[in-house]
Each structure stands twice: as structure tokens, then as C-alpha cells.
């Protein structure tokens, strides 16, 4: 939540900052702002309520140049979305400007203290408190800015990634992180970039430093990157090479990132399996399983912690691991897990699933697992993010940057990694036969082709979508492996079209939700041919008997359900456990087209942000 960009070098910072904000807009888009030090030595701040385009329009007539600048796109926590609450915030004298991603939990205490000393505030934000505090410490103790930042951060409780400009030192940007991500890019020409993730930096350099917890970095022209901690102890940052192409960061002709990412899925899954599945030998090799074989196969229990879509992938992971490996698995919302005093044994394996690798609740759940002595395994997409760095081992899903706020390719990537993990462990534990293993591995490699076939129904779904735009409520039903698919389909619809939707296990319907069914209520049923097929047909009959309107996702060639449902969407057949990978596609497309019909901003749904770095 909130995106941070910074630049210091010999180019005009403004266009770099605006472009960077656009790349980070998925993290928040209720207001935006930039601060630059002009050639005359003025520290100018420009802010606007709304999206980055509104900030650009606000700045259009102005001649904005500067070689040091910071910028921010906001997802409101403290204070409504407004120009006053937008970042950067000035210090009392106007000498400093600061941007912040995170939450200063004790900001009220700090604010009251400053008010008692005569300070006044122009915004309702916790961020303004921090910049005033830093300046107050700096001026009242005659400290250099770096030291004042260190003293101030010792007083702060909460999460932050911050960047500060000082009018008196136009050759320097100071930044710091604690529980919110920050990456420094090392440019070729004595210049530094700074951002919440690598997407605004990748265009200029492939050399980055992912700041660690508690790091404070000084980006000074003509000097090497200097990193210290809050106690001024020198840190030794590792420079990493990133591999992000511009094509991955742009829409490539699609109207929205979400549609691009839906269509990318077959190739994403190929990338996810590349080097891990040996097609000739029908064998899966995951280095995490080789390195930690004993710890994993002898686990007393797996606990999956995740949020949102990643939690849905976890529910599929539970079925895969329990069915194939006979290891008990619990799936927990990270946000609940962290506060429910969970029983965690040292011989448990905790699997943290996260696209961004920065979700605050999932990170907190990981900390809890570490404290209990459990082994922690990460499944992430964003390379170098906090979760992969705070887990003992893990597997990247390698689906490339996911920019649409509604997660699509990350979900199928996560399910693919969980499938490979379950198969690897099943082979090690000998809980499935060699033949079964071979057949399943081979089928998994065919899933991308089947997804390509499923994507061909895009036009059919586009035509179908308008009839659902009137709906106030929708029900998604599925059983077994398809139950999490129903949950995920409902979440996609809710988040981008704002239609209320519920996912339910089909048989649970008669324990309550059946009361909602009438001719106004579209019911989407995932009814592919699997061991519960006949039972799902009975569930469809129950909906029909109450006047419900059924759209069924069926296995290609299914004539039985065609006679019962109002609409059918045919899917290529695959093994039951891989069906979620194929069945998710029409539900993603359906949510997408319904939202487009309703005129919604698919990539930037209201109130949401891609990366939930606050709890
Ligand atoms: O980055 P993470 O996978 O940890 O994010 C978890 C959720 O915030 C995320 O899946 C969210 O539910 C998406 N908007 C769903 O489309």
C-alpha cells in the first residue's frame, strides 16, 4: 500500500518520478505527489487528490525540474484521500519533505508531544508527525539529518519505508525501512533510484539493493551507497542483478493489465515449470525439496498461512498435499493466525504463500512460526521481497510482475508450485505409485496447452457478461478442488465489479444460502467431470427447483448439464487436482468482462491496493 519513488543524479527527476509512480500505481491511487529540489535550491512539493494522471494534470503548466526528487502514490490509512493528506509532507520550516509507506502506530503520542511544544499540523496523517519530529530533533540538537533520522526512528513504533529530501543538502536523499519494502537502484552514471519495488527502476538499471529491516540508506551524489542501521552501525548491502523486461511492465496492447495477465497464464506456467519438470523423464526437481528433504517429508503437519487469493491457492494446496502425501495440512488466514495464539510445533512446516512477498499479516505469521521453532517455506512471486528473505527456503512462482490489483496469474502460479511440491513430496514419501506420479507429472505439463484452449472462450464470455451486470448478488458453487475455485471466482467479481458474490461448497448451500436463491440471482457452478460430478448435478437441480439461473462450467462434451443449465462454458478435461488451473480462467474472464461492462477501472478497483503492507 502506497508506492514510493526517488531519484538523484544528473537527469531531470520529474519525468522519472512520474513514470515510476505510474508503475507503482497498483499500490495505491487515491492521491499522489512529488517533491523536487530546484536548481535555485527551492524544495517544491506538488500534490493532487486522485490518480497519478491527476497529479500530472496539476503539474502540466508548471516548469518542474530538479535533480533530486521523491514521489508517492497513496492508499489512505490516516486521513481521507485529499491533497492535504497526500505525500510528500513538509517539515515545520519547509526545509525537509518526506514520503512514507506504512503506519506509525504511536503517531498520536508523538503528535501530542509536538503539539505541546507549539507545533501545528496541516494534515491528518501519521507521516507529517514523523517529518516534524525529525526536523525538531535535528534543529533542537543541531544534529545532521542522518542522526536526527536515527534518533526519531528509535521513537517510532510501526511500519515504514520513508524517503527524505533536505533543502540544505540537495545532493542527498536519505531513506529507511522497517516492515515496508524499499529497493535502491544503482544507476550507471553516478545516480541512484529508489522505489517500493523494482518496477520503476528496471528501465534504468539492473543493479539493485533490497534494503533490509532497520536499514537507513544515504544516496549521495558522487559517493558510494552508504547503508547504516538505527545505531549507526555500517551495513554491507548485497548488490543483486534483476531480470525484469519492460514488456513485463507494460500492457502490450491489452486495455488492462488484468486481461494481459489472464492471457499470459499459459506461458507463466511454462516458466514456472521450466527447469523444474524434466519432460523426458517425467520428473520434478525442486531445489528446496532436495535441500530440506528430511525436514519436509518428516513434517508432523503443514500449516499454510496466506491472505486473499493466496489463501485460496492454499486451500487447493491442502487438498493436493493431503491427497498425494498424506500429511495433514491446515490453512489459516495469516491475519487470524497471528492473533489466535496458534499451536505450532517445532516439527511443523509453515508454508507462507504471497504474490507480493510483502503482506504484513503473512510476515507476522512467519515471525510467529519462527518463534515457535517451525520450519518456514515461502511461495512467492516478487523476487527479493521480504517473505522470501525471511523464510528458510521456498519456491518462486516465476510468473513475472503482476500489476493488475486482481490477482490472476499469481494464483495459477501458486497452484502450480503447490502441485509440484505435493508431487515431489509424494514421490519422496512413496505415497503414490511410480506410475501415478509419472502420469500426474506428464498431465501437469499439458496444463498450459489446456489453458490456451480455455482462453479461446474469451469471446463467448464477453458476449455473456452483459446479462450479469444487473445482478446485485451472485453465488459461486464448487466441490472438492473446485470449491476454492468458487471462492476465488467470487472474490474476483467482488473486487473489480463491486457486485456482492459468495463462494460456497455446493452441498453447504442447503444449510442456509439456498434461501437467497431466486430468479434474480445468477449462480455459477463449477461442474467438471470428477468424482463429485453426480452430486454437483443434484446441487444444480436444487438451484433450478428454486428458480435460480445457472451458468455451469463443464467438461467439454458434457450434454447432461447442458440440458439443466441456462448457460454452459466448456472446459478441456484434465486431472481433477489440476482442474482449478483451467477452471479459474473463465471465472477470471467473467469478472473482467462484467467489470468492463459496468465501466469500472479494472486495474485500480476502489479502496484496494495490490500490496497490503499494513495490517
Ligand atoms: O501479495 P499477497 O499474495 O500476499 O496478497 C494477498 C492478498 O492481498 C491478495 O491476494 C488480494 O486478495 C488480491 N487483491 C486478490 O485478487
XYZ file of C-alpha atoms and ligand atoms in Angstrom:
631
model
C 0.000 0.000 0.000
C 1.400 3.332 -1.107
C 4.201 3.485 -3.622
C 7.468 5.333 -3.156
C 9.861 6.529 -5.876
C 13.021 8.592 -5.668
C 15.813 9.736 -7.924
C 19.069 11.631 -7.546
C 21.501 12.084 -10.396
C 22.136 14.217 -13.441
C 18.812 13.780 -15.223
C 15.658 15.761 -14.607
C 13.988 13.771 -11.843
C 10.380 14.794 -12.599
C 9.647 12.531 -15.627
C 11.423 9.625 -13.914
C 9.306 10.093 -10.811
C 6.008 10.376 -12.700
C 6.761 7.276 -14.770
C 7.771 5.456 -11.598
C 4.551 6.448 -9.862
C 2.557 5.080 -12.797
C 4.340 1.764 -12.449
C 3.578 1.746 -8.723
C 0.017 2.960 -9.010
C -1.254 -0.555 -8.320
C -0.117 0.003 -4.724
C -2.435 2.934 -4.096
C -4.141 5.586 -6.149
C -6.188 7.944 -4.031
C -3.714 10.822 -4.194
C -0.162 11.443 -5.356
C 2.634 13.955 -5.020
C 6.229 14.838 -5.853
C 8.920 16.904 -4.177
C 11.955 18.222 -6.032
C 14.847 20.478 -5.190
C 15.090 23.040 -7.979
C 18.325 24.414 -9.416
C 17.743 27.558 -7.367
C 17.732 25.413 -4.242
C 13.991 25.546 -3.511
C 12.237 22.464 -2.178
C 8.964 22.363 -4.105
C 6.083 19.995 -3.389
C 3.219 19.340 -5.825
C 0.249 17.196 -4.789
C -3.159 16.225 -6.102
C -6.090 14.117 -4.990
C -6.819 11.203 -7.325
C -4.616 9.191 -9.644
C -1.132 9.938 -10.949
C -2.747 11.356 -14.093
C -4.434 13.990 -11.883
C -1.063 14.932 -10.421
C 0.354 15.195 -13.927
C -2.517 17.446 -14.989
C -1.946 19.585 -11.892
C 1.743 19.944 -12.775
C 1.231 20.423 -16.510
C 1.605 24.187 -16.749
C 4.471 24.325 -14.279
C 8.119 24.207 -15.154
C 9.247 21.423 -12.877
C 12.872 20.443 -12.885
C 15.252 19.152 -10.271
C 17.962 16.539 -9.978
C 16.842 15.196 -6.650
C 13.255 14.193 -6.092
C 10.897 11.897 -4.231
C 7.322 10.929 -5.109
C 4.449 8.998 -3.626
C 1.146 7.414 -4.613
C -1.135 6.954 -1.631
C -3.539 4.379 -0.242
C -5.110 6.215 2.680
C -4.712 4.923 6.227
C -4.683 8.061 8.404
C -6.817 10.836 6.974
C -9.158 10.847 3.980
C -7.834 10.955 0.431
C -7.185 14.662 -0.189
C -4.484 16.930 -1.452
C -3.638 17.968 2.120
C -3.143 14.372 3.208
C -1.194 13.418 0.079
C 2.569 12.987 0.444
C 5.234 14.450 0.419
C 4.788 16.335 3.678
C 6.881 19.328 4.601
C 8.522 19.786 7.959
C 7.512 22.853 10.001
C 10.154 25.131 8.477
C 9.726 23.708 4.981
C 13.328 22.537 4.929
C 12.502 18.811 4.741
C 9.997 16.840 2.655
C 9.169 13.229 3.447
C 7.212 10.363 1.868
C 6.126 7.281 3.762
C 4.623 3.856 3.169
C 3.363 2.141 6.319
C 1.765 3.123 9.599
C 3.319 4.954 12.549
C 1.322 3.275 15.302
C 2.305 5.672 18.093
C 1.799 8.793 15.976
C -0.849 10.231 18.314
C 1.501 10.205 21.308
C 4.269 11.746 19.205
C 1.849 14.299 17.782
C 0.519 15.355 21.196
C 4.070 15.819 22.385
C 4.876 18.027 19.401
C 1.632 19.995 19.827
C 2.560 20.661 23.456
C 5.761 22.227 22.092
C 3.786 24.528 19.821
C 3.820 22.530 16.579
C 0.798 22.695 14.273
C -0.216 20.248 11.563
C -1.651 20.728 8.102
C -2.770 17.133 7.554
C -4.333 14.245 9.465
C -1.510 11.889 8.592
C 0.946 9.995 10.749
C 3.567 10.899 8.133
C 3.511 14.618 8.858
C 4.168 13.787 12.507
C 7.316 11.922 11.510
C 8.771 14.695 9.351
C 8.062 17.313 12.034
C 9.642 15.064 14.648
C 12.785 14.556 12.541
C 13.210 18.271 11.952
C 12.540 19.075 15.600
C 15.253 16.608 16.686
C 17.632 17.897 14.030
C 17.244 21.592 14.852
C 16.920 21.404 18.615
C 20.042 19.218 18.945
C 21.983 20.636 15.990
C 22.287 17.179 14.505
C 22.933 16.255 10.903
C 19.841 14.841 9.180
C 21.063 11.224 9.276
C 21.495 11.321 13.043
C 18.150 13.048 13.523
C 16.503 10.293 11.463
C 18.167 7.646 13.625
C 17.011 9.307 16.848
C 13.469 9.765 15.510
C 13.164 6.199 14.271
C 14.123 4.949 17.712
C 10.976 6.685 18.972
C 8.704 5.304 16.275
C 6.597 2.162 16.636
C 5.182 0.798 13.426
C 5.988 0.086 9.830
C 7.663 2.420 7.418
C 9.553 2.897 4.234
C 10.491 6.570 4.064
C 12.494 8.905 1.863
C 13.526 12.440 2.822
C 14.821 15.451 0.933
C 16.656 18.251 2.714
C 16.727 21.665 1.000
C 20.070 22.391 2.663
C 21.641 19.243 1.190
C 20.343 18.953 -2.372
C 22.928 16.290 -3.217
C 21.437 13.710 -0.822
C 18.327 11.586 -0.355
C 18.005 9.643 2.893
C 15.710 6.645 3.096
C 14.919 3.957 5.643
C 12.798 0.850 6.019
C 11.148 -1.218 8.701
C 8.459 -3.739 7.690
C 7.732 -1.945 4.388
C 9.766 -2.649 1.272
C 12.377 -0.367 -0.288
C 14.785 -1.010 -3.147
C 17.706 1.183 -4.224
C 18.759 1.093 -7.875
C 22.391 1.816 -8.714
C 22.483 3.767 -11.978
C 25.434 3.702 -14.361
C 26.111 7.416 -14.254
C 26.621 8.249 -10.587
C 22.903 8.219 -9.897
C 20.529 6.442 -7.552
C 16.950 5.303 -7.930
C 14.676 4.365 -5.118
C 11.324 2.579 -5.117
C 8.920 0.298 -3.275
C 9.685 -2.431 -5.790
C 11.872 -2.874 -8.825
C 9.259 -1.920 -11.435
C 10.136 1.827 -11.589
C 13.864 1.039 -11.549
C 14.142 -1.833 -14.047
C 14.058 0.514 -17.026
C 17.255 2.285 -15.920
C 19.421 -0.295 -14.202
C 19.518 -3.986 -13.372
C 21.665 -3.465 -10.251
C 19.666 -3.104 -7.092
C 19.988 -3.341 -3.334
C 16.972 -4.635 -1.412
C 17.212 -2.796 1.901
C 16.930 -4.977 4.988
C 14.844 -4.404 8.104
C 16.164 -1.384 10.002
C 18.434 -0.181 7.171
C 18.943 3.527 6.587
C 20.473 4.363 3.209
C 22.203 7.578 2.214
C 22.078 8.255 -1.521
C 24.635 10.987 -2.104
C 25.847 12.273 -5.450
C 29.438 11.344 -6.134
C 29.557 8.854 -3.258
C 29.013 5.111 -2.962
C 25.776 3.887 -1.459
C 26.074 4.122 2.308
C 23.868 1.914 4.487
C 23.783 2.050 8.276
C 21.303 0.938 10.895
C 19.496 2.963 13.536
C 22.547 2.704 15.807
C 24.802 3.933 13.024
C 26.442 0.542 12.528
C 27.655 0.197 8.956
C 25.767 -2.420 6.908
C 27.142 -4.257 3.903
C 24.388 -4.352 1.301
C 24.460 -7.016 -1.395
C 24.023 -5.788 -4.934
C 21.601 -8.037 -6.838
C 21.010 -8.289 -10.545
C 17.356 -8.170 -11.563
C 15.827 -9.624 -14.654
C 12.665 -7.649 -15.408
C 11.883 -6.712 -19.010
C 9.972 -3.595 -19.990
C 7.406 -5.759 -21.788
C 6.518 -7.311 -18.440
C 5.745 -3.869 -17.040
C 3.598 -2.632 -19.892
C 0.146 -3.541 -21.178
C 1.417 -4.787 -24.548
C -1.701 -3.748 -26.468
C -4.232 -5.015 -23.923
C -6.679 -2.472 -22.491
C -5.910 -3.577 -18.939
C -3.078 -5.366 -17.146
C -5.610 -7.836 -15.774
C -6.578 -9.046 -19.259
C -2.920 -9.233 -20.284
C -2.121 -11.244 -17.178
C -5.052 -13.622 -17.732
C -3.775 -14.304 -21.247
C -0.180 -14.687 -20.095
C -1.046 -17.637 -17.866
C -0.108 -20.492 -20.191
C 3.375 -19.019 -20.659
C 3.641 -18.127 -16.990
C 3.015 -21.734 -16.043
C 5.577 -22.904 -18.570
C 8.089 -20.545 -16.943
C 7.072 -21.758 -13.517
C 7.717 -25.384 -14.503
C 10.808 -24.681 -16.643
C 13.924 -26.268 -15.197
C 11.829 -27.961 -12.543
C 9.981 -30.529 -14.616
C 12.081 -32.723 -16.805
C 9.600 -33.621 -19.515
C 11.604 -36.572 -20.887
C 11.970 -38.181 -17.523
C 8.563 -37.027 -16.235
C 10.342 -35.911 -13.088
C 10.050 -32.859 -10.880
C 13.063 -31.371 -9.130
C 12.641 -28.585 -6.611
C 15.885 -27.476 -5.019
C 14.054 -26.590 -1.807
C 12.937 -30.222 -1.524
C 16.431 -31.527 -2.282
C 17.998 -29.208 0.293
C 15.446 -29.805 3.059
C 14.132 -33.246 2.121
C 14.127 -34.749 5.602
C 12.596 -31.683 7.269
C 9.802 -31.615 4.724
C 8.925 -35.277 4.373
C 9.063 -35.863 8.109
C 6.881 -32.873 8.953
C 4.280 -33.595 11.584
C 1.921 -31.169 9.876
C 1.887 -28.357 7.309
C 0.284 -25.035 8.162
C -0.392 -22.781 5.200
C -0.661 -19.061 6.001
C -1.782 -16.530 3.419
C -4.332 -13.836 2.612
C -6.907 -13.310 -0.137
C -6.250 -15.109 -3.384
C -3.088 -16.681 -1.970
C -5.239 -18.201 0.777
C -7.484 -19.717 -1.891
C -4.413 -21.242 -3.524
C -3.532 -22.580 -0.071
C -6.903 -24.366 0.132
C -6.066 -26.163 -3.100
C -2.587 -26.889 -1.721
C -4.166 -28.547 1.309
C -6.107 -30.962 -0.863
C -3.076 -31.693 -3.037
C -0.743 -32.339 -0.111
C -3.243 -34.333 1.936
C -4.401 -36.421 -1.026
C -0.990 -37.096 -2.501
C 1.345 -37.056 0.518
C -0.963 -37.985 3.425
C 0.465 -35.156 5.543
C -2.170 -33.190 7.490
C -2.480 -29.588 6.369
C -4.179 -26.609 7.989
C -4.873 -23.452 6.033
C -5.073 -20.230 8.007
C -5.767 -16.612 7.209
C -2.476 -15.009 8.236
C -4.381 -12.122 9.835
C -6.256 -14.516 12.152
C -3.366 -16.870 12.756
C -1.131 -14.129 14.121
C -3.587 -13.232 16.876
C -5.191 -16.571 17.759
C -2.390 -17.947 19.899
C -1.938 -20.854 17.488
C -0.470 -24.194 18.477
C 2.719 -24.522 16.421
C 5.088 -27.459 16.920
C 8.804 -27.292 16.127
C 8.332 -30.160 13.663
C 5.608 -28.301 11.773
C 6.319 -26.810 8.377
C 4.673 -23.437 7.836
C 4.122 -22.549 4.186
C 3.673 -18.818 3.564
C 2.084 -18.002 0.217
C 2.226 -14.462 -1.121
C 2.392 -12.908 -4.549
C 3.988 -9.677 -3.350
C 6.068 -11.226 -0.599
C 5.282 -8.118 1.454
C 1.861 -8.775 3.011
C 2.139 -7.533 6.595
C -0.092 -10.233 8.132
C 1.724 -13.036 6.343
C 5.063 -11.647 7.515
C 3.749 -11.519 11.084
C 2.562 -15.145 10.809
C 6.060 -16.108 9.611
C 7.620 -14.421 12.644
C 5.305 -16.360 14.913
C 6.270 -19.602 13.208
C 9.972 -18.785 13.606
C 9.479 -18.044 17.300
C 7.830 -21.446 17.748
C 10.796 -23.114 16.024
C 8.833 -24.302 12.991
C 10.414 -24.573 9.565
C 9.159 -21.853 7.223
C 8.778 -22.352 3.484
C 7.821 -19.461 1.174
C 5.912 -19.488 -2.103
C 6.292 -16.023 -3.618
C 6.356 -14.162 -6.882
C 8.234 -10.896 -6.236
C 11.928 -11.691 -6.334
C 13.916 -10.440 -3.344
C 10.800 -9.386 -1.391
C 10.635 -9.665 2.404
C 8.927 -13.067 2.603
C 11.491 -14.958 0.517
C 14.180 -13.315 2.624
C 12.549 -14.277 5.896
C 11.862 -17.942 5.161
C 14.328 -20.820 5.412
C 13.635 -21.911 1.871
C 10.948 -21.739 -0.744
C 9.969 -21.714 -4.377
C 9.420 -18.678 -6.583
C 6.410 -18.975 -8.860
C 8.200 -17.056 -11.659
C 5.115 -15.658 -13.360
C 6.620 -12.174 -13.827
C 5.386 -8.911 -12.293
C 1.648 -8.986 -11.590
C 0.331 -5.446 -11.852
C -3.474 -5.788 -12.038
C -4.792 -5.482 -8.482
C -6.971 -8.557 -9.011
C -4.598 -11.477 -8.802
C -4.824 -13.931 -11.703
C -1.537 -15.392 -12.917
C -0.115 -15.413 -9.402
C -2.990 -17.675 -8.313
C -2.379 -20.241 -11.042
C 1.378 -19.945 -10.464
C 0.903 -20.661 -6.763
C -1.309 -23.663 -7.503
C 1.302 -24.940 -9.958
C 4.070 -24.681 -7.356
C 1.858 -26.403 -4.782
C 1.146 -29.168 -7.313
C 4.865 -29.648 -7.958
C 5.621 -29.582 -4.244
C 2.924 -32.151 -3.454
C 4.147 -34.421 -6.248
C 7.784 -34.137 -5.127
C 6.912 -34.941 -1.535
C 4.582 -37.758 -2.549
C 7.402 -39.316 -4.573
C 9.795 -38.992 -1.620
C 7.273 -40.412 0.834
C 6.155 -43.074 -1.663
C 2.522 -42.241 -1.016
C 1.687 -42.527 -4.704
C 2.829 -45.200 -7.127
C 5.612 -44.503 -9.624
C 3.084 -44.857 -12.410
C 0.626 -42.434 -10.837
C 3.464 -39.959 -10.308
C 4.562 -40.196 -13.912
C 1.054 -39.778 -15.216
C 0.390 -36.753 -12.999
C 3.672 -35.029 -13.857
C 3.003 -35.559 -17.520
C -0.535 -34.176 -17.180
C 0.727 -31.119 -15.299
C 2.995 -30.246 -18.223
C -0.057 -30.294 -20.504
C -1.985 -27.767 -18.422
C -0.614 -24.671 -20.274
C -1.993 -26.028 -23.573
C -5.331 -26.646 -21.906
C -5.322 -23.117 -20.554
C -4.730 -21.884 -24.091
C -7.810 -23.816 -25.163
C -9.794 -22.382 -22.249
C -8.741 -18.853 -23.227
C -10.439 -19.332 -26.609
C -13.783 -18.915 -24.840
C -12.984 -15.272 -24.147
C -15.364 -14.073 -26.890
C -18.191 -16.281 -25.598
C -17.729 -14.871 -22.111
C -17.543 -11.309 -23.374
C -20.971 -11.843 -25.003
C -22.386 -13.442 -21.880
C -21.135 -10.799 -19.446
C -23.695 -8.015 -20.084
C -26.571 -10.138 -18.780
C -24.940 -10.290 -15.349
C -24.277 -6.587 -14.914
C -27.716 -6.045 -13.358
C -27.003 -8.587 -10.576
C -26.741 -7.377 -7.012
C -25.609 -10.770 -5.689
C -24.057 -13.842 -7.237
C -23.358 -17.289 -5.896
C -20.391 -19.445 -6.910
C -20.567 -23.144 -6.126
C -17.998 -25.906 -6.362
C -16.921 -29.023 -4.513
C -13.603 -30.632 -3.687
C -10.807 -28.994 -5.677
C -13.383 -26.718 -7.270
C -14.593 -25.218 -4.001
C -11.576 -22.856 -3.705
C -12.124 -22.054 -7.398
C -15.648 -20.901 -6.464
C -14.226 -18.743 -3.661
C -11.660 -17.234 -5.996
C -14.266 -16.610 -8.751
C -16.458 -14.761 -6.229
C -13.509 -12.703 -4.943
C -12.574 -11.653 -8.489
C -16.130 -10.479 -9.182
C -16.409 -8.602 -5.883
C -13.149 -6.753 -6.147
C -13.416 -5.411 -9.667
C -17.164 -5.134 -10.396
C -18.370 -4.368 -6.819
C -21.133 -6.984 -7.178
C -21.606 -8.908 -3.978
C -20.647 -12.542 -4.513
C -20.229 -15.580 -2.295
C -18.326 -18.757 -2.932
C -19.743 -21.840 -1.265
C -19.153 -25.583 -1.221
C -22.143 -26.669 -3.337
C -23.535 -29.077 -0.741
C -23.439 -26.441 2.012
C -25.964 -24.402 0.055
C -28.897 -26.124 1.642
C -27.648 -25.200 5.086
C -28.508 -21.561 4.529
C -27.635 -19.780 1.272
C -30.368 -21.631 -0.639
C -32.769 -19.134 0.963
C -31.216 -16.407 -1.193
C -31.890 -18.115 -4.489
C -34.466 -16.603 -6.827
C -34.634 -15.697 -10.491
C -32.597 -12.550 -9.862
C -29.614 -14.462 -8.516
C -27.033 -15.749 -11.015
C -25.471 -18.975 -9.773
C -22.137 -20.071 -11.263
C -21.440 -23.752 -10.746
C -18.114 -25.421 -11.432
C -19.353 -28.822 -12.511
C -16.482 -30.520 -14.277
C -16.392 -34.313 -14.512
C -14.815 -35.563 -11.317
C -15.728 -37.880 -8.500
C -18.377 -35.481 -7.166
C -19.905 -34.781 -10.579
C -23.235 -36.542 -9.929
C -23.570 -34.803 -6.595
C -22.958 -31.416 -8.177
C -25.713 -32.208 -10.686
C -28.083 -32.698 -7.733
C -26.966 -29.322 -6.388
C -27.748 -27.752 -9.782
C -31.200 -29.330 -9.661
C -31.766 -27.807 -6.240
C -30.936 -24.353 -7.589
C -33.156 -24.866 -10.652
C -36.061 -26.003 -8.492
C -35.967 -22.609 -6.748
C -35.927 -20.598 -9.943
C -32.174 -19.905 -9.817
C -30.315 -19.172 -13.053
C -27.397 -21.469 -13.551
C -24.237 -20.903 -15.549
C -22.216 -24.095 -15.412
C -18.538 -24.676 -16.143
C -18.482 -28.180 -17.573
C -16.053 -30.617 -19.114
C -16.055 -30.409 -22.905
C -18.777 -32.582 -24.420
C -20.982 -32.687 -21.316
C -24.551 -32.996 -22.589
C -26.214 -33.787 -19.274
C -25.649 -30.405 -17.656
C -26.319 -28.568 -20.917
C -29.949 -29.674 -20.504
C -30.146 -28.237 -16.988
C -28.172 -25.012 -17.087
C -29.114 -21.671 -18.639
C -25.571 -21.269 -19.944
C -22.656 -23.652 -20.165
C -18.981 -22.886 -20.557
C -16.975 -25.864 -21.786
C -13.504 -26.598 -20.439
C -10.839 -29.029 -21.605
C -10.573 -32.097 -19.415
C -7.656 -32.657 -17.082
C -6.992 -34.483 -13.846
C -9.315 -33.451 -11.046
C -6.483 -31.958 -8.968
C -5.349 -29.706 -11.841
C -8.863 -28.624 -12.774
C -8.564 -25.383 -10.747
C -5.801 -24.243 -13.106
C -8.131 -24.487 -16.091
C -11.469 -23.650 -14.427
C -10.164 -20.371 -12.963
C -9.721 -18.905 -16.425
C -13.401 -18.452 -17.406
C -14.169 -17.065 -13.953
C -11.354 -14.513 -14.231
C -12.613 -13.568 -17.711
C -16.195 -13.358 -16.499
C -15.291 -10.991 -13.657
C -13.179 -8.945 -16.047
C -15.879 -8.548 -18.715
C -18.641 -7.832 -16.193
C -16.478 -5.092 -14.632
C -15.657 -3.633 -18.069
C -19.389 -3.648 -18.979
C -20.066 -1.766 -15.771
C -17.424 0.801 -16.700
C -15.147 0.012 -13.773
C -11.419 0.665 -13.642
C -10.401 -2.974 -13.673
C -6.749 -2.491 -12.755
C -7.423 0.010 -9.978
C -10.547 -1.064 -8.114
C -11.756 1.327 -5.452
C -10.372 1.033 -1.918
C -7.927 -1.739 -2.865
C -4.178 -1.851 -3.210
C -2.042 -4.588 -4.633
C 0.370 -4.959 -1.813
C -1.140 -4.886 1.675
C 1.848 -3.822 3.738
C -0.217 -2.623 6.703
C -2.306 -4.851 8.904
O 0.670 -10.411 -2.158
P -0.192 -11.422 -1.465
O -0.422 -12.647 -2.265
O 0.261 -11.726 -0.090
O -1.599 -10.679 -1.329
C -2.673 -11.274 -0.663
C -3.963 -10.580 -0.993
O -3.901 -9.231 -0.603
C -4.305 -10.642 -2.479
O -4.337 -11.953 -2.935
C -5.673 -9.980 -2.736
O -6.688 -10.740 -2.177
C -5.883 -9.782 -4.238
N -6.374 -8.467 -4.500
C -6.841 -10.723 -4.821
O -7.090 -10.501 -6.171
